[in-house]
Short mmCIF file of C-alpha atoms and ligand atoms in Angstrom, two decimals:
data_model
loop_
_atom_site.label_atom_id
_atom_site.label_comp_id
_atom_site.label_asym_id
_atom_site.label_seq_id
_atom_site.Cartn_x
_atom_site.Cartn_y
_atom_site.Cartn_z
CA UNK C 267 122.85 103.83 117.17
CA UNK C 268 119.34 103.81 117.39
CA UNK C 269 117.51 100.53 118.58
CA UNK C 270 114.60 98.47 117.53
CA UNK C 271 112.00 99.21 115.73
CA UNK C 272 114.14 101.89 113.82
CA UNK C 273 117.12 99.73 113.66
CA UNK C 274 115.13 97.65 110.71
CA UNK C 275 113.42 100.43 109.59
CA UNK C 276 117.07 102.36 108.52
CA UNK C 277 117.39 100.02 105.74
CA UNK C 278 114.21 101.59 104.23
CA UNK C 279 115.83 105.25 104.67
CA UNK C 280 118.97 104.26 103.00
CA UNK C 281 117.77 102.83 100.09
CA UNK C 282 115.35 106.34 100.08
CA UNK C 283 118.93 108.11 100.34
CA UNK C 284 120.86 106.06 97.92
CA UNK C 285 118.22 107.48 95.39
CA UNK C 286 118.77 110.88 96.15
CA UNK C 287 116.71 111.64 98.49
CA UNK C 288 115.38 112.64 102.13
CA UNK C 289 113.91 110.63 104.27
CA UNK C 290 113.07 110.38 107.95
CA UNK C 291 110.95 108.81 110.56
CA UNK C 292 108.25 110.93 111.92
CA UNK C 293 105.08 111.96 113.67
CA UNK C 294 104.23 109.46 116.79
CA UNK C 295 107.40 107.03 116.74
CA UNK C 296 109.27 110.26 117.44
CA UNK C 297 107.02 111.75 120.11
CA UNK C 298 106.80 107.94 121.77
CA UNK C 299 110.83 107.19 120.76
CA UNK C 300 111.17 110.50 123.11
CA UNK C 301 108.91 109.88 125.57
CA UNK C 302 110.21 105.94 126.11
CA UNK C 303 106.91 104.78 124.94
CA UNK C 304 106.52 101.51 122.98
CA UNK C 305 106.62 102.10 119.57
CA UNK C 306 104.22 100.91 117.56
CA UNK C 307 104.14 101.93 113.64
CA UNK C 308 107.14 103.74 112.80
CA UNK C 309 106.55 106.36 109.73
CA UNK C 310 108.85 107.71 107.45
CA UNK C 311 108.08 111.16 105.58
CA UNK C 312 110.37 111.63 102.53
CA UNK C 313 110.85 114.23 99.17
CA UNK C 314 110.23 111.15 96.97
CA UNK C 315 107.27 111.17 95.52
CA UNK C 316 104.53 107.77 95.69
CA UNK C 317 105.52 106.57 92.13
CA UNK C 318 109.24 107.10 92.66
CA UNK C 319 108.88 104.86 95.88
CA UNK C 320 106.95 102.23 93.77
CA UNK C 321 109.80 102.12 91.60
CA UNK C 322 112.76 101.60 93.92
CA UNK C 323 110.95 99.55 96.17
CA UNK C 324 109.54 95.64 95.20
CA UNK C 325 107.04 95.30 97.77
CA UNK C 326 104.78 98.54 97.92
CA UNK C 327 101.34 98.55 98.12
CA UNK C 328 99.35 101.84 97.24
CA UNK C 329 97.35 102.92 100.38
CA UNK C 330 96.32 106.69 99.97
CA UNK C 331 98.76 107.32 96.63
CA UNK C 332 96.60 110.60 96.01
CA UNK C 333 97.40 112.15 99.91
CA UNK C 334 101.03 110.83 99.12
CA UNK C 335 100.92 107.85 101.07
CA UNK C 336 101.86 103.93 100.50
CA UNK C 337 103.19 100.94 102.63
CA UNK C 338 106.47 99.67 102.03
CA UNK C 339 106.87 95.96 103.34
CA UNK C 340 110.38 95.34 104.34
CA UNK C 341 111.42 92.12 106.20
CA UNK C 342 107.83 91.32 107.43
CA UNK C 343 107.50 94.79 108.24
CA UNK C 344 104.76 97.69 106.94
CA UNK C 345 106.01 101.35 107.01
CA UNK C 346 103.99 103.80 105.87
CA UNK C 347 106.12 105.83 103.78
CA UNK C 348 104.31 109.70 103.47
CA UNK C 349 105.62 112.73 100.63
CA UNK C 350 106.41 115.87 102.22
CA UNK C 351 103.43 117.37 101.36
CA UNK C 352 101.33 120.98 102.30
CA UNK C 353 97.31 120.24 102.50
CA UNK C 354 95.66 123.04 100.64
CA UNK C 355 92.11 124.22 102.14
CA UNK C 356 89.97 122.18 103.98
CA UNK C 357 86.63 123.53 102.34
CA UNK C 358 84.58 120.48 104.10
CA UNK C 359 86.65 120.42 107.23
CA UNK C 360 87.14 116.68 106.78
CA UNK C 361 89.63 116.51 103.53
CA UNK C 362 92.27 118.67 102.64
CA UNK C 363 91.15 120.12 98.80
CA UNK C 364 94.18 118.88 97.41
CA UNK C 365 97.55 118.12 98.53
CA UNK C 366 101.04 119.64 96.92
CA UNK C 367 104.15 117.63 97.78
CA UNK C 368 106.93 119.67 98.49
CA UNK C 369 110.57 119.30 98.53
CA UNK C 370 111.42 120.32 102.27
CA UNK C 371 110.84 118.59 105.46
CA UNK C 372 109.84 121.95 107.46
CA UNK C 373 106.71 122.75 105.54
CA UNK C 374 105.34 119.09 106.21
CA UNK C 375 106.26 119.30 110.24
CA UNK C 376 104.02 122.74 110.27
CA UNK C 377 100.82 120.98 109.01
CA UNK C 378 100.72 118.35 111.44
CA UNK C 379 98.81 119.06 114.82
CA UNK C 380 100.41 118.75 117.97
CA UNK C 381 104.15 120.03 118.45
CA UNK C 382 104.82 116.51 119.97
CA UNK C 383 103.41 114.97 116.71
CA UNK C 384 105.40 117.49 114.50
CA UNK C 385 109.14 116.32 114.94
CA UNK C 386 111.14 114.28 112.87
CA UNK C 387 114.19 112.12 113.24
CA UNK C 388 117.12 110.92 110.84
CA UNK C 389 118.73 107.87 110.78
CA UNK C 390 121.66 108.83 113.59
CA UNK C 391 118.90 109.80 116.05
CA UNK C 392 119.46 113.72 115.14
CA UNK C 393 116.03 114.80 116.21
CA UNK C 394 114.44 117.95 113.93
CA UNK C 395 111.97 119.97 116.38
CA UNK C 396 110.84 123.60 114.95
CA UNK C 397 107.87 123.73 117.08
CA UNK C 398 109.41 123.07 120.49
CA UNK C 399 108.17 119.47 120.85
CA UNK C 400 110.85 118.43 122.81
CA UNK C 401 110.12 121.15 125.72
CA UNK C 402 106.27 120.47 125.73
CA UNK C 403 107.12 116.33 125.96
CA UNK C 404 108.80 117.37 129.02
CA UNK C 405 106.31 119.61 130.07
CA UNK C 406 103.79 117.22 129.36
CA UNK C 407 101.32 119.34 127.01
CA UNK C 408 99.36 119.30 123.73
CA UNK C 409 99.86 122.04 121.96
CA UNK C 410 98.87 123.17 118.35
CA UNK C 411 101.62 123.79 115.88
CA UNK C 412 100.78 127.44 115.12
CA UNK C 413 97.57 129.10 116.06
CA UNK C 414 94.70 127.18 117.31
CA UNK C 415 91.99 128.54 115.95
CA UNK C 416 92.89 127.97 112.44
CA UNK C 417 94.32 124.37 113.02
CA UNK C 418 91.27 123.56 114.87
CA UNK C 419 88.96 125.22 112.25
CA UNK C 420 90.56 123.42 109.58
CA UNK C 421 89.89 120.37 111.01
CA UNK C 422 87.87 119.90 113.76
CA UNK C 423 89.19 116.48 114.21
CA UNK C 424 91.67 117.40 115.95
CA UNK C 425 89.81 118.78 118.93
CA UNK C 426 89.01 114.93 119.50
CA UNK C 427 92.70 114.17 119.01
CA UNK C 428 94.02 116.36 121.47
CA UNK C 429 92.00 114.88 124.10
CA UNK C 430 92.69 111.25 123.25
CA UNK C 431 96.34 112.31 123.37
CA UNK C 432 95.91 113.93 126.91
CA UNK C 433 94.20 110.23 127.67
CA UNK C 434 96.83 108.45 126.15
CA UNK C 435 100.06 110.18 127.69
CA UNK C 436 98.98 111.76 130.41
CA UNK C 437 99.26 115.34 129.32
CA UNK C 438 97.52 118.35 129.67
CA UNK C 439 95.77 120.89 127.35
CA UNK C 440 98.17 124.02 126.71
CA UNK C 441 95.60 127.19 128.07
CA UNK C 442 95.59 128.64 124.20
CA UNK C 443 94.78 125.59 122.82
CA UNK C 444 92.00 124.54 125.36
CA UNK C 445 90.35 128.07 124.99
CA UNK C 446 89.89 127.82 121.25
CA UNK C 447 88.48 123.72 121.74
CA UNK C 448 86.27 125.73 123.64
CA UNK C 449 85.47 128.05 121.21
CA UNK C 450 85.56 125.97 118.15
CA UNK C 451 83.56 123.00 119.89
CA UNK C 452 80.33 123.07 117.56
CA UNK C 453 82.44 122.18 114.60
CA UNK C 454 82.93 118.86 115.60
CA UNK C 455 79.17 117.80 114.00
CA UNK C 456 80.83 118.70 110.51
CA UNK C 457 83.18 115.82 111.09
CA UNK C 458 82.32 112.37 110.50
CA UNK C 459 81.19 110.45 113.47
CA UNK C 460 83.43 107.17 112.81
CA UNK C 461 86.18 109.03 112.78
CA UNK C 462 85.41 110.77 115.81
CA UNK C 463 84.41 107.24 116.86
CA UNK C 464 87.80 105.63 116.34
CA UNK C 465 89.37 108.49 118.30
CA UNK C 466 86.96 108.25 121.26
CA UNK C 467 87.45 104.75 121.46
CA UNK C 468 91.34 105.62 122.47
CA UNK C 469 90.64 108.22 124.81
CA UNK C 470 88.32 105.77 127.17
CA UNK C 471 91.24 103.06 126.45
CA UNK C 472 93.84 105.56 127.92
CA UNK C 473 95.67 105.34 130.86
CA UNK C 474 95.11 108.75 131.84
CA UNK C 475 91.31 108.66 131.11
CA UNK C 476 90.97 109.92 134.84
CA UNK C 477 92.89 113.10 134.13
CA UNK C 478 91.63 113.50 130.48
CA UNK C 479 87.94 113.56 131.70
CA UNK C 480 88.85 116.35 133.51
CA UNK C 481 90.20 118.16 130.42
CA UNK C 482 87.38 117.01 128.70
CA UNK C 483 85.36 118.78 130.88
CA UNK C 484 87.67 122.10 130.86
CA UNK C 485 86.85 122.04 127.11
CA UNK C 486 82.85 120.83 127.16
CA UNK C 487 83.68 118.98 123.97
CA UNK C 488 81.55 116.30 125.07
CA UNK C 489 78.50 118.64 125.28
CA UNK C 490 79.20 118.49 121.00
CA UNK C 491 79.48 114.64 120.97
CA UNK C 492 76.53 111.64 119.86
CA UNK C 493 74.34 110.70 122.68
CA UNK C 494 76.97 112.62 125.50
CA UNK C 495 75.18 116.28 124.18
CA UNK C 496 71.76 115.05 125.11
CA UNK C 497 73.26 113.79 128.47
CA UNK C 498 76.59 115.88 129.74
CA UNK C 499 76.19 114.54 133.60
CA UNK C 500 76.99 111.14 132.83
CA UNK C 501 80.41 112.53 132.22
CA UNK C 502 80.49 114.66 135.64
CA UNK C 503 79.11 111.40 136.92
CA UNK C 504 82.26 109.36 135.76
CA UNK C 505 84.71 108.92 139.06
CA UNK C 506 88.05 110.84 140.02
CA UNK C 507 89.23 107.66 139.56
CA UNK C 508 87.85 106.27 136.09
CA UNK C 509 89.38 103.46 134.76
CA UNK C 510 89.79 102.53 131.25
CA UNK C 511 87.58 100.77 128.26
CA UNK C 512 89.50 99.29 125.62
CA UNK C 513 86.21 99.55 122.87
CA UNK C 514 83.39 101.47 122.11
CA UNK C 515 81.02 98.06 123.07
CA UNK C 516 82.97 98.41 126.91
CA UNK C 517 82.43 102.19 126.52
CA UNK C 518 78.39 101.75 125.62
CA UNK C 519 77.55 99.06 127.80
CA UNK C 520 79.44 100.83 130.74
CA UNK C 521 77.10 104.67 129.74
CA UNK C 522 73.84 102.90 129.64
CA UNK C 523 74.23 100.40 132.78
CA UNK C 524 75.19 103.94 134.68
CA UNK C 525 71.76 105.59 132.55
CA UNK C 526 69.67 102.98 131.43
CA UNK C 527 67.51 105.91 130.22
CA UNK C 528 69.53 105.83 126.99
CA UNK C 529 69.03 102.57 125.27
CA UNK C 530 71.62 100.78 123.56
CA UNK C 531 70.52 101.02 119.94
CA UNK C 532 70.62 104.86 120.91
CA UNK C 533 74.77 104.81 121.22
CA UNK C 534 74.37 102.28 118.44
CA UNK C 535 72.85 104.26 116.00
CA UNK C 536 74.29 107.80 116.93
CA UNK C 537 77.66 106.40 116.88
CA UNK C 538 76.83 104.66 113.82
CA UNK C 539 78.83 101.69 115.27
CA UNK C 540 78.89 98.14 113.54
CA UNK C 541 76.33 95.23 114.32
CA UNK C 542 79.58 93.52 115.93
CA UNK C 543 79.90 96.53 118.49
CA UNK C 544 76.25 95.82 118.99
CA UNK C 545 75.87 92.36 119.17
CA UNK C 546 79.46 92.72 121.53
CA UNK C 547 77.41 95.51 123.62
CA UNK C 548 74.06 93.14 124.52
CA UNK C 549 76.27 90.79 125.98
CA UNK C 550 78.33 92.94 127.95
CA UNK C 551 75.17 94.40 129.61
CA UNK C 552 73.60 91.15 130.41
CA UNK C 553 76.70 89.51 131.85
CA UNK C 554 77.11 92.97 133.71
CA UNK C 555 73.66 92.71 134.77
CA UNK C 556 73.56 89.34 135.87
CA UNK C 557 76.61 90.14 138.31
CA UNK C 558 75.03 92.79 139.48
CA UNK C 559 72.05 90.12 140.44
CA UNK C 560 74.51 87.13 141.68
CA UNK C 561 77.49 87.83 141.49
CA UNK C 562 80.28 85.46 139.06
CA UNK C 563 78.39 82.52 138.24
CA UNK C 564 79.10 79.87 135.73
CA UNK C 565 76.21 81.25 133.67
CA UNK C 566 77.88 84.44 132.88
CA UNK C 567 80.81 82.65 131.81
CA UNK C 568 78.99 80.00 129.61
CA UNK C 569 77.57 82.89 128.02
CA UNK C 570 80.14 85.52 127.61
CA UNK C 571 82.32 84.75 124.54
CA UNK C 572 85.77 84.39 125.49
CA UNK C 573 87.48 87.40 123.61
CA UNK C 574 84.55 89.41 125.74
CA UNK C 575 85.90 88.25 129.36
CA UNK C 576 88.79 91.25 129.66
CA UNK C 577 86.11 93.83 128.43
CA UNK C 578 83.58 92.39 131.06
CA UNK C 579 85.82 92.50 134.06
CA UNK C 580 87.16 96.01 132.84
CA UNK C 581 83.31 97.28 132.67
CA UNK C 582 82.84 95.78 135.74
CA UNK C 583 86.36 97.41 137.00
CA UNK C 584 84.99 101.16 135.73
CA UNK C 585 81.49 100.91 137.02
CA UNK C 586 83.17 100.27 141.08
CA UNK C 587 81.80 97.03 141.02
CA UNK C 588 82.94 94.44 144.08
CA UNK C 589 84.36 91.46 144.16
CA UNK C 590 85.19 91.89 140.35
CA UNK C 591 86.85 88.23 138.92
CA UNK C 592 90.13 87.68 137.99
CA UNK C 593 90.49 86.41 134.01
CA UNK C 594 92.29 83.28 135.40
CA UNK C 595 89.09 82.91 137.91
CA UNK C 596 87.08 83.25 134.88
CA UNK C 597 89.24 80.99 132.99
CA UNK C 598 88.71 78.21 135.68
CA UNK C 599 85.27 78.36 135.54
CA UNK C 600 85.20 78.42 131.92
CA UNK C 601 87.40 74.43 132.32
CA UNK C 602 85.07 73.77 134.81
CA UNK C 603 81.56 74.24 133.10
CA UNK C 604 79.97 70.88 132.84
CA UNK C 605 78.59 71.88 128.50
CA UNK C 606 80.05 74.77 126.41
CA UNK C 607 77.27 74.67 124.06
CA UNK C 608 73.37 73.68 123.97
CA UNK C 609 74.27 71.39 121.44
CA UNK C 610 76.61 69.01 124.03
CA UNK C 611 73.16 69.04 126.45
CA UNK C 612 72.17 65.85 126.37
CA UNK C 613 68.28 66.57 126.08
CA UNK C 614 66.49 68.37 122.66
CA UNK C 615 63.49 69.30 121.40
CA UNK C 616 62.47 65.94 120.13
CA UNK C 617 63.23 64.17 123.69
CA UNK C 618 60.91 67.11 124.77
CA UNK C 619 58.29 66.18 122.14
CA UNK C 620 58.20 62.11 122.87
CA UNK C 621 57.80 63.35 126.83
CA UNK C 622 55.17 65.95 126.52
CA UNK C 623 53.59 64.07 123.28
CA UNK C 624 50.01 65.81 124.46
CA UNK C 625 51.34 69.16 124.30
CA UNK C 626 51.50 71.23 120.77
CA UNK C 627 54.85 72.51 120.07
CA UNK C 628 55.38 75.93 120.54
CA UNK C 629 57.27 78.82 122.57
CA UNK C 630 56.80 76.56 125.71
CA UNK C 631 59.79 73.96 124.20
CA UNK C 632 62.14 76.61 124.12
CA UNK C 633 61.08 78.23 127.62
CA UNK C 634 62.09 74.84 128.86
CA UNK C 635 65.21 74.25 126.96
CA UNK C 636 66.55 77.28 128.19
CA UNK C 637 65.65 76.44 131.78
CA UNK C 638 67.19 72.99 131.36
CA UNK C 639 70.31 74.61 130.19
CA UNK C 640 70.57 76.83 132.30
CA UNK C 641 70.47 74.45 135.50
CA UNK C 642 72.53 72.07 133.65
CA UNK C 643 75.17 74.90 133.68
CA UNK C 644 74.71 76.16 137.19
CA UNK C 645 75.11 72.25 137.81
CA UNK C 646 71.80 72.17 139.73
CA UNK C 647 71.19 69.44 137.30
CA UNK C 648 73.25 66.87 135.54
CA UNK C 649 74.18 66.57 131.83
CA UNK C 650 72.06 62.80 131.40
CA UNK C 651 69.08 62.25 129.74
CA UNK C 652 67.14 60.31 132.03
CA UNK C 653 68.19 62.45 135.09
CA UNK C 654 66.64 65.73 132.69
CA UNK C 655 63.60 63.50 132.32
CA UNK C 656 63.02 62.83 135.66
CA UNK C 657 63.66 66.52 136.35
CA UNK C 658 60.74 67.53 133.76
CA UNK C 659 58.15 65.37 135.41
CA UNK C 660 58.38 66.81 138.57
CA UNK C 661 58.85 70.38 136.63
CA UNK C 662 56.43 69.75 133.86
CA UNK C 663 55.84 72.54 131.36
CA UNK C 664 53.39 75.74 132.71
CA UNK C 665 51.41 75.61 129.78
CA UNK C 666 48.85 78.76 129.60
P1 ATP Y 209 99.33 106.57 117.34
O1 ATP Y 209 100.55 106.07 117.99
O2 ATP Y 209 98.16 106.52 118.21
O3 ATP Y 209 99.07 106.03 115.95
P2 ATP Y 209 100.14 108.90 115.90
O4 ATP Y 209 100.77 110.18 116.37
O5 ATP Y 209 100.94 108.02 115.02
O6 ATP Y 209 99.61 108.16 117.17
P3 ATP Y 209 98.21 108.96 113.77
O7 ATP Y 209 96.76 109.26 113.83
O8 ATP Y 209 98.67 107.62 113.36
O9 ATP Y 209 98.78 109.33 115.21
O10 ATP Y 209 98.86 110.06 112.83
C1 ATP Y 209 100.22 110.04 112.43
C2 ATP Y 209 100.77 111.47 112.37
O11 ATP Y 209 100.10 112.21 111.35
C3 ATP Y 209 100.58 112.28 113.64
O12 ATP Y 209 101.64 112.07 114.55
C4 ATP Y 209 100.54 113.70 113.11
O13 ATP Y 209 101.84 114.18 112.88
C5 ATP Y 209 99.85 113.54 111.77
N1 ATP Y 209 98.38 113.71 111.81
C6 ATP Y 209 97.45 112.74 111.93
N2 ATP Y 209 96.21 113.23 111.91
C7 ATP Y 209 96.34 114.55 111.75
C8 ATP Y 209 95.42 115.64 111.64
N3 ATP Y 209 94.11 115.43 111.70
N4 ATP Y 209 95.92 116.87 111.44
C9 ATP Y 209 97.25 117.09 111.36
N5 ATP Y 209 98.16 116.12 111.48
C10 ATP Y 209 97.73 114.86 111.67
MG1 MG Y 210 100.11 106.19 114.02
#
């Protein structure tokens, strides 16, 4: 009897089956059911077709009906239910032309990519593996179902893949399949960069990253990658012991504070990321630099957003820095900080105004807001208006 997550998930089989017909979970909830791995999405592949799985199911919403795809919810649960299906040619590398679903289970295992990503499993735990998955989990390789070349030329995604499974499970590159990544390399720049993005993003955030840079370098698929082309030695720069990055804002602040020669808006825009992955990447670099200066200091953690503390201290963690801060330590400081905003500083601009009333407004007031912030913060002064005021007319404003 097979345990949780498929123990819910057989329900959704059986009512396939009670229809008349197959079904079976599939692709990486069998490699990681295999491998002991948490299991995270499990996928079922089935003959049924998309509208005959709207129709025996209440709560289905239509994902990708056209590529034979759509989510069954079942007891709080999404499964992505997929129709055996053969892709027909990939004329832009990216899409399959069209799609025929197909009655058979084998035909729908041989399009996948990787033999460990190309096995199936029935309801009793009877495991289907044409392609030998089984012996390269054990062996611990990625291997393309069938030959290389064309899998790779059809789509050239899955050079990306195979590294950012490597990453992920600690594997290594069959020699067949690494040769023709090397080969087929180039094709990657047919392929759109967010999806390349999203599958970079997991191979920094593996825990294997170490290992996989090393097969990334076997390959020289990063000499084909945004930004990494112009610049291959910052990969032979990274360490035999890399650690990971969880996001591409960890993995861009941690490339340009090792080369600062490449500006941030240059990963930006080459990756095409989102203003959030910029916005999260300026931060990251100026906490990272001001530790660099002094060190964990309340600043920093006034300053950092909170969902950014685990990606500082893992930046911090892959660049070698010392004395690196626990996320309790950081936590502490956070409880500790004597304001968590300007607005609870007990000072503005108008208290500046009816102080400096000779002065003109202008950049100077918020020079010396920052200033007061920041040694209200670093608790070189107190939060209290008439202790700020007293501050200011020993420190009055350098006006030039
Ligand atoms: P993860 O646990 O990271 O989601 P996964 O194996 O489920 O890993 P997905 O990208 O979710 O990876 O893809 C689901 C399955 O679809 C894969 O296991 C594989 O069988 C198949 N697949 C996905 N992308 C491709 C591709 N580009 N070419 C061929 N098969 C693919
Ligand atoms: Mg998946």
């Amino acid at each position: 009897m097979l345990d949780s997550p498929f123990k819910e998930a057989i329900a959704v089989l059986n009512h396939i089956e009670e229809h008349g017909h197959e079904a079976y979970f599939v692709g990486g909830c069998v490699r990681d059911y295999l491998l002991g791995r948490e299991i995270r999405d499990v996928d079922i592949a089935t003959s049924a077709t998309p509208q005959f799985i709207q129709k025996i199911f209440d709560k289905v919403i239509p994902v990708g009906i056209e590529h034979g795809t759509v989510i069954v919810r079942h007891q709080q649960t999404s499964y992505e239910v997929t129709t055996f299906r053969i892709d027909g040619t990939y004329s832009d590398s990216r899409h399959p032309d069209h799609v025929a679903f197909i009655s058979k289970i084998d035909k729908d295992l041989k399009r996948r990519d990787f033999t460990i990503n190309a096995m199936a499993m029935d309801k009793k735990g009877k495991v289907i593996d044409l392609y030998q998955g089984r012996e390269d989990i054990s062996d611990k390789v990625i291997r393309t179902v069938g030959n290389g070349y064309d899998r790779f030329k059809e789509d050239p995604l899955r050079m990306v893949r195979a590294l950012r499974f490597a990453s992920q499970l600690g594997f290594t590159l069959d020699s067949e399949t690494q040769k023709q990544i090397k080969t087929l390399r180039r094709e990657v720049n047919t392929i759109a960069v967010e999806r390349i993005a999203m599958e970079m993003e997991k191979f920094f955030a593996g825990n294997y990253i170490a290992d996989a840079i090393k097969e990334l370098q076997l390959t020289g698929l990063h000499k084909n990658l945004p930004v990494l082309k112009q610049k291959p030695a910052m990969i032979d720069a990274l360490q035999r012991e890399q650690k990971p990055l969880f996001t591409l804002a960890e993995m861009f602040a941690f490339f340009h504070l090792l080369d600062p020669t490449v500006s941030i808006m240059t990963w930006i825009r080459e990756w095409k990321a989102s203003n959030q992955t910029k916005r999260d990447t300026i931060k990251l670099v100026e906490a990272v630099r001001e530790f660099q200066e002094s060190g964990i200091q309340n600043w920093i953690v006034y300053k950092l957003p909170g969902e950014l503390y685990e990606g500082f201290i893992r930046v911090l963690v892959a660049l070698s820095c010392q004395a690196v801060p626990s996320l309790q330590e950081m936590y502490n400081m956070e409880d500790d900080l004597p304001i968590m905003s300007r607005q609870q500083l007990c000072f503005n601009g108008n208290d500046l105004i009816e102080l400096f009333p000779q002065i003109a407004k202008g950049p100077w007031m918020q020079k010396i807001l920052i200033e007061v912030e920041y040694l209200v913060v670093i608790k070189e002064l107190t939060n209290d208006k008439e202790k700020i005021k007293e501050w200011l007319k020993w420190n009055p404003p350098e006006i030039s």
